[in-house]
XYZ file of C-alpha atoms in Angstrom:
316
model
C 15.479 -3.150 -15.764
C 17.850 -1.351 -13.423
C 19.341 2.054 -14.043
C 22.982 1.306 -13.169
C 24.111 4.842 -13.986
C 22.138 6.461 -11.162
C 21.993 5.926 -7.421
C 19.043 6.033 -5.068
C 18.988 8.906 -2.612
C 18.373 8.738 1.140
C 14.911 10.103 1.875
C 14.738 9.295 5.614
C 17.053 7.942 8.275
C 15.914 7.225 11.848
C 16.152 4.839 14.804
C 13.471 2.165 15.075
C 11.004 2.561 17.934
C 10.305 -0.121 20.571
C 6.888 -1.729 21.078
C 5.304 -4.469 23.161
C 3.889 -7.360 21.128
C 2.258 -10.773 21.583
C 2.186 -11.808 25.234
C 4.350 -8.858 26.257
C 7.722 -9.245 24.507
C 9.504 -6.182 23.110
C 10.332 -5.535 19.452
C 12.086 -2.840 17.441
C 9.794 -1.737 14.572
C 11.592 -0.218 11.563
C 8.448 -0.464 9.407
C 4.853 -0.114 10.513
C 4.644 2.899 12.803
C 4.462 6.695 12.628
C 7.963 7.099 11.186
C 6.808 6.114 7.690
C 3.381 5.996 6.057
C 2.044 2.874 4.340
C 2.421 4.775 1.066
C 6.150 5.171 1.751
C 6.631 1.491 2.631
C 4.220 -0.062 0.071
C 4.103 -3.093 -0.394
C 5.674 -3.674 3.058
C 3.358 -3.295 6.017
C 5.566 -4.103 8.991
C 9.025 -5.262 10.027
C 9.637 -6.217 13.653
C 12.955 -7.246 15.198
C 12.611 -9.603 18.143
C 15.654 -9.451 20.434
C 18.448 -10.211 20.520
C 17.634 -11.208 24.078
C 18.471 -14.068 26.462
C 15.335 -15.677 27.917
C 14.908 -18.087 30.810
C 12.966 -21.272 30.131
C 9.261 -20.416 30.030
C 9.885 -16.653 30.127
C 9.123 -15.997 26.469
C 5.374 -16.449 25.984
C 5.295 -15.767 22.251
C 2.160 -14.723 20.400
C -0.789 -16.948 21.398
C -3.388 -17.970 18.804
C -4.374 -15.008 16.632
C -5.859 -14.532 13.144
C -4.584 -13.051 9.870
C -6.176 -12.228 6.529
C -4.961 -10.369 3.446
C -1.166 -10.493 3.687
C 2.027 -12.571 3.742
C 3.841 -12.906 7.074
C 7.500 -13.920 7.065
C 9.407 -15.164 10.141
C 13.216 -15.291 9.976
C 15.120 -16.752 12.926
C 18.697 -15.477 13.333
C 19.451 -17.102 16.698
C 17.502 -19.498 18.900
C 14.340 -21.289 17.854
C 10.617 -20.709 17.567
C 7.697 -23.127 17.422
C 4.557 -22.454 15.402
C 1.182 -24.100 14.924
C -2.196 -23.238 13.454
C -5.806 -24.108 14.189
C -5.949 -26.701 11.396
C -3.096 -28.860 12.680
C -0.039 -27.502 10.848
C 2.990 -27.147 13.131
C 6.769 -27.043 13.182
C 9.915 -25.531 14.690
C 12.137 -22.880 13.125
C 15.834 -23.046 14.033
C 18.725 -20.613 13.402
C 18.731 -19.466 9.801
C 15.273 -20.869 9.031
C 12.476 -18.885 7.401
C 8.737 -19.436 7.312
C 6.942 -17.623 4.512
C 3.225 -17.742 5.283
C 0.516 -16.500 2.957
C -2.472 -15.801 5.190
C -4.704 -15.150 2.194
C -8.377 -15.771 3.001
C -7.587 -16.584 6.603
C -5.430 -18.412 9.091
C -5.302 -18.635 12.896
C -1.888 -19.462 14.322
C 0.261 -19.487 17.438
C 3.949 -18.520 17.548
C 6.664 -19.094 20.134
C 4.853 -21.437 22.515
C 6.979 -23.534 24.951
C 10.218 -21.686 24.234
C 13.108 -23.657 25.790
C 15.021 -20.575 26.878
C 18.287 -19.116 25.619
C 19.132 -16.456 23.085
C 16.340 -15.419 20.718
C 16.775 -13.096 17.754
C 14.623 -12.874 14.665
C 12.477 -10.797 12.370
C 8.855 -10.828 11.316
C 7.833 -9.018 8.157
C 4.357 -8.419 6.723
C 3.952 -7.950 2.976
C 0.660 -6.764 1.525
C -1.202 -8.876 -1.017
C -2.815 -7.301 -4.090
C -6.598 -6.944 -3.993
C -7.174 -9.801 -6.427
C -5.085 -12.182 -4.276
C -6.248 -11.294 -0.762
C -8.708 -14.183 -0.610
C -6.365 -16.794 -2.086
C -5.945 -20.086 -0.205
C -3.477 -19.862 2.717
C -0.106 -21.565 2.343
C 3.279 -22.066 4.011
C 6.800 -22.304 2.685
C 9.528 -23.301 5.125
C 13.068 -22.532 3.984
C 15.735 -24.217 6.071
C 19.097 -22.549 6.652
C 20.778 -25.063 4.348
C 18.384 -24.125 1.519
C 19.104 -20.397 1.530
C 21.155 -19.346 -1.499
C 24.348 -17.530 -0.506
C 25.987 -14.790 -2.536
C 29.723 -14.504 -1.787
C 31.979 -12.263 -3.858
C 35.111 -13.438 -1.978
C 35.851 -9.799 -1.159
C 34.131 -9.594 2.204
C 30.541 -9.373 0.987
C 27.981 -12.111 1.643
C 24.230 -12.095 1.191
C 21.517 -14.571 2.153
C 19.001 -14.161 -0.658
C 15.552 -14.906 0.729
C 13.623 -13.303 -2.141
C 14.883 -11.430 -5.182
C 18.389 -11.513 -6.609
C 21.985 -10.511 -5.831
C 24.369 -10.926 -8.752
C 23.544 -14.299 -10.294
C 22.052 -15.686 -7.073
C 18.246 -15.854 -6.870
C 16.041 -16.393 -3.822
C 14.305 -19.754 -3.338
C 10.732 -18.628 -3.990
C 8.782 -16.303 -6.222
C 6.651 -13.990 -4.138
C 3.059 -12.981 -4.865
C 4.097 -9.340 -4.588
C 7.436 -8.643 -6.394
C 10.016 -7.899 -3.692
C 13.609 -8.334 -2.579
C 14.317 -9.587 0.935
C 18.051 -9.926 1.491
C 20.335 -10.194 4.506
C 23.728 -8.611 3.777
C 26.872 -9.305 5.816
C 29.886 -7.099 5.084
C 33.340 -7.361 6.596
C 35.242 -4.266 7.681
C 36.046 -2.034 4.702
C 34.282 -4.193 2.117
C 32.056 -2.369 -0.347
C 29.266 -3.427 -2.683
C 26.861 -1.793 -5.117
C 23.492 -3.531 -5.244
C 21.167 -3.353 -8.234
C 17.435 -2.919 -7.672
C 14.947 -3.051 -10.529
C 13.395 0.314 -11.337
C 9.893 -1.126 -10.858
C 10.791 -1.660 -7.176
C 10.287 1.950 -6.185
C 10.368 1.151 -2.448
C 13.778 0.396 -0.908
C 14.491 0.226 2.841
C 17.522 -0.880 4.879
C 17.530 -1.883 8.547
C 20.900 -2.252 10.313
C 20.773 -4.899 13.043
C 24.464 -5.299 13.893
C 27.645 -3.246 13.531
C 28.123 -0.055 11.581
C 28.408 0.818 7.919
C 28.007 3.455 5.255
C 25.035 3.668 2.905
C 25.436 6.070 -0.007
C 28.352 7.397 2.142
C 26.028 8.062 5.109
C 26.937 6.300 8.380
C 24.403 4.076 10.128
C 24.662 1.738 13.106
C 22.479 -0.790 14.940
C 18.784 0.078 15.016
C 18.984 2.518 12.117
C 16.352 2.477 9.373
C 17.075 4.076 5.999
C 14.401 4.849 3.398
C 15.647 5.447 -0.149
C 13.970 7.258 -3.021
C 14.468 7.459 -6.768
C 15.779 4.735 -9.070
C 19.103 2.992 -9.502
C 21.619 1.311 -7.210
C 22.551 1.438 -3.531
C 26.201 1.341 -2.446
C 27.181 0.242 1.048
C 30.421 -0.314 2.950
C 31.328 -2.206 6.120
C 32.452 -0.216 9.154
C 35.398 -0.941 11.502
C 33.827 -4.199 12.762
C 31.653 -4.925 9.738
C 27.898 -4.562 9.361
C 24.822 -6.783 9.071
C 21.534 -5.503 7.718
C 18.313 -6.384 5.954
C 17.478 -4.855 2.587
C 13.833 -4.752 1.518
C 12.800 -3.559 -1.924
C 9.428 -3.913 -3.586
C 7.035 -2.858 -6.303
C 4.283 -0.716 -4.734
C 0.747 -2.052 -5.143
C -0.689 1.485 -5.097
C -4.031 0.179 -3.829
C -6.193 1.389 -0.917
C -5.150 -0.072 2.448
C -7.607 -0.681 5.255
C -5.764 -2.161 8.239
C -7.164 -3.224 11.570
C -4.973 -5.354 13.834
C -4.188 -8.656 12.071
C -6.416 -7.946 9.053
C -5.266 -5.950 6.014
C -7.850 -5.435 3.293
C -8.859 -2.677 0.855
C -12.137 -1.419 2.378
C -13.830 -1.022 5.754
C -16.544 -3.404 4.579
C -13.949 -6.121 3.961
C -12.450 -5.551 7.422
C -15.883 -5.813 9.008
C -16.436 -9.081 7.156
C -13.063 -10.434 8.364
C -13.953 -9.615 11.978
C -17.399 -11.158 11.559
C -15.888 -14.304 10.000
C -13.421 -14.621 12.881
C -16.090 -14.187 15.557
C -18.405 -16.738 13.912
C -15.710 -19.339 13.236
C -15.671 -18.827 9.464
C -12.296 -17.131 8.986
C -10.371 -20.332 8.232
C -11.949 -21.672 5.061
C -9.313 -24.192 3.991
C -6.271 -25.787 5.580
C -3.029 -24.095 4.574
C -0.799 -26.274 2.391
C 2.973 -26.605 2.567
C 4.574 -25.441 -0.681
C 7.564 -27.131 -2.294
C 10.130 -25.631 -4.637
C 9.908 -26.461 -8.329
C 12.753 -26.395 -10.833
C 11.873 -22.833 -11.857
C 11.710 -21.644 -8.227
C 7.948 -21.108 -8.338
C 5.742 -22.265 -5.496
C 3.865 -25.542 -5.823
C 1.596 -27.372 -3.338
C 2.984 -30.419 -1.560
C 1.124 -33.404 -3.053
C 1.298 -35.079 0.348
C -0.475 -32.233 2.113
C -3.971 -32.980 3.442
C -6.943 -32.026 1.307
C -8.991 -28.912 2.012
C -11.186 -29.055 5.075
C -14.303 -27.168 6.094
C -13.954 -24.250 8.540
C -13.441 -25.083 12.216
C -16.754 -24.057 13.832
C -15.239 -24.218 17.332
C -13.160 -21.069 16.844
C -14.263 -18.049 18.805
C-alpha cells in the first residue's frame, strides 16, 4: 500500500562524484560511494552515469572481461550503442533506449563496450543486490528493446519510461528478484506530477541527468542526487526547459553486505570463495539464459536457449 496522504522528505541532496571505470572512462556515481552508505541505498548498490560524451572510433575501450557474483546489473543506453558478450558465448548490441537486465547470480564473466564505433555515448549502469537465498541462482539475461518499454503519458507534459515498477496503470516489463522501481521521468516545463511509492519501498532516490526541476519544492539540476526518507509520495515539477531524471525505489533487504570489487555476498568467507572460484575457473557454473516475457510479466527462460554447460576451465 501507499500512504497518499503523506509525502516523503528530502534526507540528502548532493552532486554526484566522478570516477574512472573499466579501461579508463569517466562516470558520475550517484550511488555507491562515500556520499551514502549501503544501508541508506539498500537494495541498490551502485548507479553510474556514463557520458554524455562524444567518442572517436576506437577511443572508448569499455570494460574488458570481468566477473560478477551475487547481484543484478542493469545497463540502460540513452544515446549511442554498446556491445556486450560473456565467456559462455552470449552476445549482443544495445542501441538507444535498450536495456539489459542481467542477473549475475552464481557467476558470470562478461565484456562491455568492445569495438565501439564512435559517436555520442550516454547510459547508466545500476547494480541491485540479491537476497541471500538468491545469490547463487543461475545467471540470466533479459534484453528490453526501446520499442518494448511501457510509456506512461498523462498528456499534461509528463512522460515516464517504466523499466521496473509502476506509474499510474502502467507496469514495467519484468518482475525483479528484489522489489524495486526503476523509472525514467521526462517532464516538460511547468508540468507537475505526484508519484506513488509503496510504503514497503523505504528507499527512494532521484538522479537528475538533464535540465532542472523541483522535488518536494526543492530545486535540483543536472548531476544532483536526492535521497528521500519516510513514507508516501514524491511530487516533482519541470523547470524552465524541463527535466529528465531517474527514480529508484526499493524494499531494503536488511541483510549483511560483504562487497569486494565485482562480488557482493553476505560474508567474508563467501567473498573468499568467489575469488577462489574465479581464479580456478569455477566461477561460471552454468550458461546464462535469455529470459522472455510471459503474459503476467514474470520472467521465463527462452526455450531455445542452449542447455546448461560445465564451467569453462580455461578462465584465469
